[in-house]
Amino acid sequence: DAKTTQPPSMDCAEGRAANLPCNHSTISGNEYVYWYRQIHSQGPQYIIHGLKNNETNEMASLIITEDRKSSTLILPHATLRDTAVYYCIAASTGANSKLTFGKGITLSVRP
Amino acid sequence: GAVVSQHPSRVICKSGTSVKIECRSLDFQATTMFWYRQFPKKSLMLMATSNEGSKATYEQGVEKDKFLINHASLTLSTLTVTSAHPEDSSFYICSARDYGRVYDEQYFGPGTRLTVT
């Protein structure tokens, strides 16, 4: 699976959009971009995933560049409860696929 | 959304004893379950992949005789830490892949905090 690179941390103000970047320059054609987050001392929570089109769900939007070498997770209106470690993972699908977690980015939402 | 539970949430055991952790998919069938370990301030490390009815596949460096994994049904996998030692103290997290979905998102349990004294 392709390696992803994320800044170690960022913060944003409550109510503002949080834009979390991720680089995956070696992503292969069959690999999806997945985003999970982990709130302190809990299991990771699935947020969103995509292949090449932009995706949106009730939690977030995922913007993938046309060359698929990078992506941005957007939390449109961050709240204090969004403070967590966010993991960007490039992984293929199928019976043998698995998720490899990097260090992630720690998002701190300030009041 | 899909729910995965783990039991117990916390366990303290004495060095040399064995501990069993259960992972259940509550509202879906999971052909594949995964076990991770997470040390403080570190990321999740995959330990093994468990497929229903077959032997688990362990990641390099994980002792299969120490971390016994059983996936006897489509909704239950267990991890047994045998002869636990203080260095096995960690946060153990399972995840399950939803068999019925087109895409392969994994759903994670809340984790089990193991402390070996």
mmCIF file of C-alpha atoms in Angstrom:
data_model
loop_
_atom_site.group_PDB
_atom_site.id
_atom_site.type_symbol
_atom_site.label_atom_id
_atom_site.label_comp_id
_atom_site.label_asym_id
_atom_site.label_seq_id
_atom_site.Cartn_x
_atom_site.Cartn_y
_atom_site.Cartn_z
ATOM 1 C CA ASP A 1 0.000 0.000 0.000
ATOM 2 C CA ALA A 2 1.137 3.526 -0.741
ATOM 3 C CA LYS A 3 2.658 5.573 2.055
ATOM 4 C CA THR A 4 0.848 8.742 3.103
ATOM 5 C CA THR A 5 2.328 11.890 4.623
ATOM 6 C CA GLN A 6 0.466 14.227 6.932
ATOM 7 C CA PRO A 7 1.577 17.242 8.974
ATOM 8 C CA PRO A 8 1.865 16.285 12.646
ATOM 9 C CA SER A 9 -0.684 18.760 13.921
ATOM 10 C CA MET A 10 -2.954 21.675 13.178
ATOM 11 C CA ASP A 11 -5.605 23.656 14.930
ATOM 12 C CA CYS A 12 -8.676 25.575 13.966
ATOM 13 C CA ALA A 13 -11.357 27.657 15.620
ATOM 14 C CA GLU A 14 -14.672 26.156 16.564
ATOM 15 C CA GLY A 15 -17.272 26.738 13.881
ATOM 16 C CA ARG A 16 -14.728 27.186 11.131
ATOM 17 C CA ALA A 17 -13.826 24.697 8.428
ATOM 18 C CA ALA A 18 -10.920 22.380 9.146
ATOM 19 C CA ASN A 19 -8.929 21.383 6.069
ATOM 20 C CA LEU A 20 -6.658 18.426 6.698
ATOM 21 C CA PRO A 21 -4.099 17.705 3.968
ATOM 22 C CA CYS A 22 -2.597 14.389 2.977
ATOM 23 C CA ASN A 23 0.063 13.485 0.427
ATOM 24 C CA HIS A 24 0.023 10.090 -1.255
ATOM 25 C CA SER A 25 2.252 10.607 -4.267
ATOM 26 C CA THR A 26 2.886 6.892 -4.821
ATOM 27 C CA ILE A 27 -0.748 5.835 -4.732
ATOM 28 C CA SER A 28 -1.603 3.198 -7.295
ATOM 29 C CA GLY A 29 -4.643 3.129 -9.510
ATOM 30 C CA ASN A 30 -6.598 0.617 -7.461
ATOM 31 C CA GLU A 31 -5.969 2.228 -4.076
ATOM 32 C CA TYR A 32 -8.626 4.224 -2.319
ATOM 33 C CA VAL A 33 -7.978 7.091 0.058
ATOM 34 C CA TYR A 34 -9.526 6.397 3.462
ATOM 35 C CA TRP A 35 -9.882 8.751 6.399
ATOM 36 C CA TYR A 36 -10.365 7.607 9.958
ATOM 37 C CA ARG A 37 -10.136 9.495 13.181
ATOM 38 C CA GLN A 38 -9.352 8.452 16.729
ATOM 39 C CA ILE A 39 -10.560 10.358 19.702
ATOM 40 C CA HIS A 40 -8.414 9.838 22.779
ATOM 41 C CA SER A 41 -8.598 6.286 24.195
ATOM 42 C CA GLN A 42 -11.248 5.142 21.728
ATOM 43 C CA GLY A 43 -11.207 2.965 18.637
ATOM 44 C CA PRO A 44 -10.824 4.654 15.244
ATOM 45 C CA GLN A 45 -13.957 5.932 13.557
ATOM 46 C CA TYR A 46 -14.496 5.694 9.813
ATOM 47 C CA ILE A 47 -15.059 9.086 8.202
ATOM 48 C CA ILE A 48 -15.012 8.809 4.430
ATOM 49 C CA HIS A 49 -13.182 7.286 1.514
ATOM 50 C CA GLY A 50 -12.822 7.880 -2.210
ATOM 51 C CA LEU A 51 -11.046 6.737 -5.328
ATOM 52 C CA LYS A 52 -10.834 9.748 -7.623
ATOM 53 C CA ASN A 53 -14.051 11.696 -7.392
ATOM 54 C CA ASN A 54 -14.740 14.104 -4.582
ATOM 55 C CA GLU A 55 -16.951 12.621 -1.908
ATOM 56 C CA THR A 56 -19.240 14.092 0.719
ATOM 57 C CA ASN A 57 -21.166 12.559 3.570
ATOM 58 C CA GLU A 58 -22.741 13.775 6.772
ATOM 59 C CA MET A 59 -19.393 14.030 8.492
ATOM 60 C CA ALA A 60 -16.999 15.478 5.957
ATOM 61 C CA SER A 61 -15.957 16.110 2.383
ATOM 62 C CA LEU A 62 -13.008 14.523 0.647
ATOM 63 C CA ILE A 63 -11.289 16.393 -2.149
ATOM 64 C CA ILE A 64 -8.848 14.343 -4.230
ATOM 65 C CA THR A 65 -6.585 16.085 -6.727
ATOM 66 C CA GLU A 66 -6.876 15.100 -10.344
ATOM 67 C CA ASP A 67 -3.493 13.342 -10.314
ATOM 68 C CA ARG A 68 -4.544 11.599 -7.056
ATOM 69 C CA LYS A 69 -1.269 12.453 -5.398
ATOM 70 C CA SER A 70 -2.882 14.367 -2.586
ATOM 71 C CA SER A 71 -6.198 14.895 -0.903
ATOM 72 C CA THR A 72 -7.881 17.117 1.655
ATOM 73 C CA LEU A 73 -10.410 16.171 4.271
ATOM 74 C CA ILE A 74 -12.771 19.010 5.064
ATOM 75 C CA LEU A 75 -14.781 19.241 8.255
ATOM 76 C CA PRO A 76 -17.110 22.089 7.328
ATOM 77 C CA HIS A 77 -17.962 23.365 10.793
ATOM 78 C CA ALA A 78 -15.494 22.027 13.336
ATOM 79 C CA THR A 79 -16.650 21.496 16.909
ATOM 80 C CA LEU A 80 -14.700 20.753 20.066
ATOM 81 C CA ARG A 81 -15.730 17.106 19.694
ATOM 82 C CA ASP A 82 -13.785 16.943 16.431
ATOM 83 C CA THR A 83 -10.506 17.201 18.355
ATOM 84 C CA ALA A 84 -8.793 13.910 17.477
ATOM 85 C CA VAL A 85 -6.013 12.248 15.528
ATOM 86 C CA TYR A 86 -6.974 11.945 11.870
ATOM 87 C CA TYR A 87 -5.460 9.208 9.757
ATOM 88 C CA CYS A 88 -5.209 9.293 5.974
ATOM 89 C CA ILE A 89 -4.659 5.811 4.531
ATOM 90 C CA ALA A 90 -4.182 4.621 0.974
ATOM 91 C CA ALA A 91 -5.340 1.052 0.575
ATOM 92 C CA SER A 92 -6.725 -1.265 -2.039
ATOM 93 C CA THR A 93 -9.973 -3.140 -1.610
ATOM 94 C CA GLY A 94 -10.534 -6.851 -1.778
ATOM 95 C CA ALA A 95 -10.175 -9.882 0.428
ATOM 96 C CA ASN A 96 -6.501 -9.344 1.201
ATOM 97 C CA SER A 97 -6.575 -5.617 1.765
ATOM 98 C CA LYS A 98 -5.675 -4.107 5.118
ATOM 99 C CA LEU A 99 -5.248 -0.657 6.619
ATOM 100 C CA THR A 100 -1.803 0.566 7.586
ATOM 101 C CA PHE A 101 -1.954 3.458 10.027
ATOM 102 C CA GLY A 102 0.704 6.160 9.969
ATOM 103 C CA LYS A 103 1.189 8.806 12.620
ATOM 104 C CA GLY A 104 -1.818 10.840 11.541
ATOM 105 C CA ILE A 105 -2.478 14.505 12.157
ATOM 106 C CA THR A 106 -3.637 15.797 15.505
ATOM 107 C CA LEU A 107 -6.416 18.313 15.040
ATOM 108 C CA SER A 108 -7.094 20.595 17.954
ATOM 109 C CA VAL A 109 -10.284 22.636 17.776
ATOM 110 C CA ARG A 110 -10.118 25.698 19.995
ATOM 111 C CA PRO A 111 -13.150 27.476 21.460
ATOM 112 C CA GLY B 1 -23.813 2.508 11.224
ATOM 113 C CA ALA B 2 -22.128 -0.817 11.823
ATOM 114 C CA VAL B 3 -21.239 -1.530 15.456
ATOM 115 C CA VAL B 4 -18.330 -3.521 16.804
ATOM 116 C CA SER B 5 -18.046 -4.268 20.504
ATOM 117 C CA GLN B 6 -15.155 -5.463 22.604
ATOM 118 C CA HIS B 7 -15.135 -7.110 25.981
ATOM 119 C CA PRO B 8 -13.725 -6.356 28.433
ATOM 120 C CA SER B 9 -13.010 -2.655 28.055
ATOM 121 C CA ARG B 10 -10.315 -2.816 30.710
ATOM 122 C CA VAL B 11 -8.484 -5.709 32.285
ATOM 123 C CA ILE B 12 -5.702 -5.995 34.815
ATOM 124 C CA CYS B 13 -3.934 -9.308 35.158
ATOM 125 C CA LYS B 14 -0.899 -10.696 36.881
ATOM 126 C CA SER B 15 2.249 -11.537 34.993
ATOM 127 C CA GLY B 16 2.186 -15.101 33.684
ATOM 128 C CA THR B 17 -1.568 -15.394 33.349
ATOM 129 C CA SER B 18 -3.608 -15.442 30.141
ATOM 130 C CA VAL B 19 -6.248 -12.964 29.085
ATOM 131 C CA LYS B 20 -8.990 -13.350 26.492
ATOM 132 C CA ILE B 21 -10.463 -10.381 24.631
ATOM 133 C CA GLU B 22 -13.662 -10.717 22.616
ATOM 134 C CA CYS B 23 -14.585 -8.771 19.502
ATOM 135 C CA ARG B 24 -18.151 -8.909 18.181
ATOM 136 C CA SER B 25 -19.849 -7.415 15.160
ATOM 137 C CA LEU B 26 -23.307 -6.602 16.472
ATOM 138 C CA ASP B 27 -25.373 -5.842 13.411
ATOM 139 C CA PHE B 28 -23.481 -7.281 10.483
ATOM 140 C CA GLN B 29 -21.539 -10.333 9.459
ATOM 141 C CA ALA B 30 -17.791 -10.022 9.277
ATOM 142 C CA THR B 31 -15.800 -12.500 7.241
ATOM 143 C CA THR B 32 -12.625 -10.717 8.229
ATOM 144 C CA MET B 33 -11.594 -9.226 11.537
ATOM 145 C CA PHE B 34 -8.359 -7.469 12.394
ATOM 146 C CA TRP B 35 -6.466 -7.080 15.644
ATOM 147 C CA TYR B 36 -4.344 -4.028 16.374
ATOM 148 C CA ARG B 37 -2.178 -2.956 19.264
ATOM 149 C CA GLN B 38 -1.504 0.635 20.239
ATOM 150 C CA PHE B 39 1.111 1.826 22.717
ATOM 151 C CA PRO B 40 0.765 5.255 24.368
ATOM 152 C CA LYS B 41 1.182 8.148 21.946
ATOM 153 C CA LYS B 42 1.825 5.738 19.108
ATOM 154 C CA SER B 43 -0.188 4.721 16.085
ATOM 155 C CA LEU B 44 -2.107 1.501 15.629
ATOM 156 C CA MET B 45 -0.010 -1.499 14.644
ATOM 157 C CA LEU B 46 -1.733 -4.371 12.873
ATOM 158 C CA MET B 47 -1.078 -7.653 14.653
ATOM 159 C CA ALA B 48 -3.085 -10.139 12.653
ATOM 160 C CA THR B 49 -5.876 -10.684 10.188
ATOM 161 C CA SER B 50 -8.522 -13.199 11.105
ATOM 162 C CA ASN B 51 -10.815 -14.894 8.627
ATOM 163 C CA GLU B 52 -13.836 -16.854 9.757
ATOM 164 C CA GLY B 53 -13.152 -20.543 9.850
ATOM 165 C CA SER B 54 -9.463 -20.370 9.007
ATOM 166 C CA LYS B 55 -6.178 -19.668 10.721
ATOM 167 C CA ALA B 56 -5.185 -16.097 11.379
ATOM 168 C CA THR B 57 -2.439 -14.407 9.404
ATOM 169 C CA TYR B 58 0.067 -12.695 11.660
ATOM 170 C CA GLU B 59 2.160 -9.660 10.819
ATOM 171 C CA GLN B 60 5.902 -9.962 10.896
ATOM 172 C CA GLY B 61 7.259 -9.870 14.424
ATOM 173 C CA VAL B 62 4.020 -10.905 16.128
ATOM 174 C CA GLU B 63 4.308 -14.180 18.023
ATOM 175 C CA LYS B 64 1.454 -16.431 16.993
ATOM 176 C CA ASP B 65 1.903 -18.696 20.009
ATOM 177 C CA LYS B 66 1.619 -15.753 22.359
ATOM 178 C CA PHE B 67 -1.322 -14.018 20.711
ATOM 179 C CA LEU B 68 -3.869 -16.703 19.926
ATOM 180 C CA ILE B 69 -6.657 -15.642 17.610
ATOM 181 C CA ASN B 70 -9.863 -17.549 17.019
ATOM 182 C CA HIS B 71 -12.559 -16.494 14.562
ATOM 183 C CA ALA B 72 -15.170 -19.178 15.068
ATOM 184 C CA SER B 73 -18.198 -17.354 13.678
ATOM 185 C CA LEU B 74 -19.090 -14.454 11.406
ATOM 186 C CA THR B 75 -19.714 -12.238 14.411
ATOM 187 C CA LEU B 76 -17.048 -13.214 16.940
ATOM 188 C CA SER B 77 -13.266 -13.211 17.086
ATOM 189 C CA THR B 78 -11.177 -13.649 20.202
ATOM 190 C CA LEU B 79 -7.612 -12.675 21.035
ATOM 191 C CA THR B 80 -5.914 -14.520 23.877
ATOM 192 C CA VAL B 81 -2.719 -13.077 25.277
ATOM 193 C CA THR B 82 -0.943 -16.065 26.778
ATOM 194 C CA SER B 83 1.541 -15.832 29.632
ATOM 195 C CA ALA B 84 1.179 -12.088 29.698
ATOM 196 C CA HIS B 85 4.066 -9.899 30.801
ATOM 197 C CA PRO B 86 4.222 -6.189 31.637
ATOM 198 C CA GLU B 87 5.509 -5.386 28.144
ATOM 199 C CA ASP B 88 2.214 -6.728 26.759
ATOM 200 C CA SER B 89 0.378 -3.911 28.499
ATOM 201 C CA SER B 90 -1.255 -1.975 25.694
ATOM 202 C CA PHE B 91 -4.489 -0.867 24.065
ATOM 203 C CA TYR B 92 -5.866 -3.694 21.917
ATOM 204 C CA ILE B 93 -8.340 -2.789 19.199
ATOM 205 C CA CYS B 94 -10.252 -5.008 16.826
ATOM 206 C CA SER B 95 -11.982 -4.123 13.602
ATOM 207 C CA ALA B 96 -14.360 -5.940 11.318
ATOM 208 C CA ARG B 97 -15.000 -5.744 7.644
ATOM 209 C CA ASP B 98 -18.638 -5.755 6.633
ATOM 210 C CA TYR B 99 -19.188 -8.733 4.372
ATOM 211 C CA GLY B 100 -22.324 -7.296 2.815
ATOM 212 C CA ARG B 101 -20.920 -3.981 1.662
ATOM 213 C CA VAL B 102 -19.527 -3.162 -1.748
ATOM 214 C CA TYR B 103 -16.684 -1.154 -0.279
ATOM 215 C CA ASP B 104 -14.290 -2.319 2.360
ATOM 216 C CA GLU B 105 -14.552 0.142 5.158
ATOM 217 C CA GLN B 106 -13.594 -1.376 8.458
ATOM 218 C CA TYR B 107 -15.481 -0.718 11.653
ATOM 219 C CA PHE B 108 -13.500 -0.548 14.842
ATOM 220 C CA GLY B 109 -14.289 -1.630 18.347
ATOM 221 C CA PRO B 110 -13.818 0.691 21.329
ATOM 222 C CA GLY B 111 -10.622 -1.036 22.405
ATOM 223 C CA THR B 112 -9.470 -3.013 25.432
ATOM 224 C CA ARG B 113 -6.927 -1.578 27.834
ATOM 225 C CA LEU B 114 -4.712 -4.395 29.143
ATOM 226 C CA THR B 115 -2.477 -3.797 32.124
ATOM 227 C CA VAL B 116 -0.159 -6.586 33.221
ATOM 228 C CA THR B 117 1.250 -6.227 36.720
#
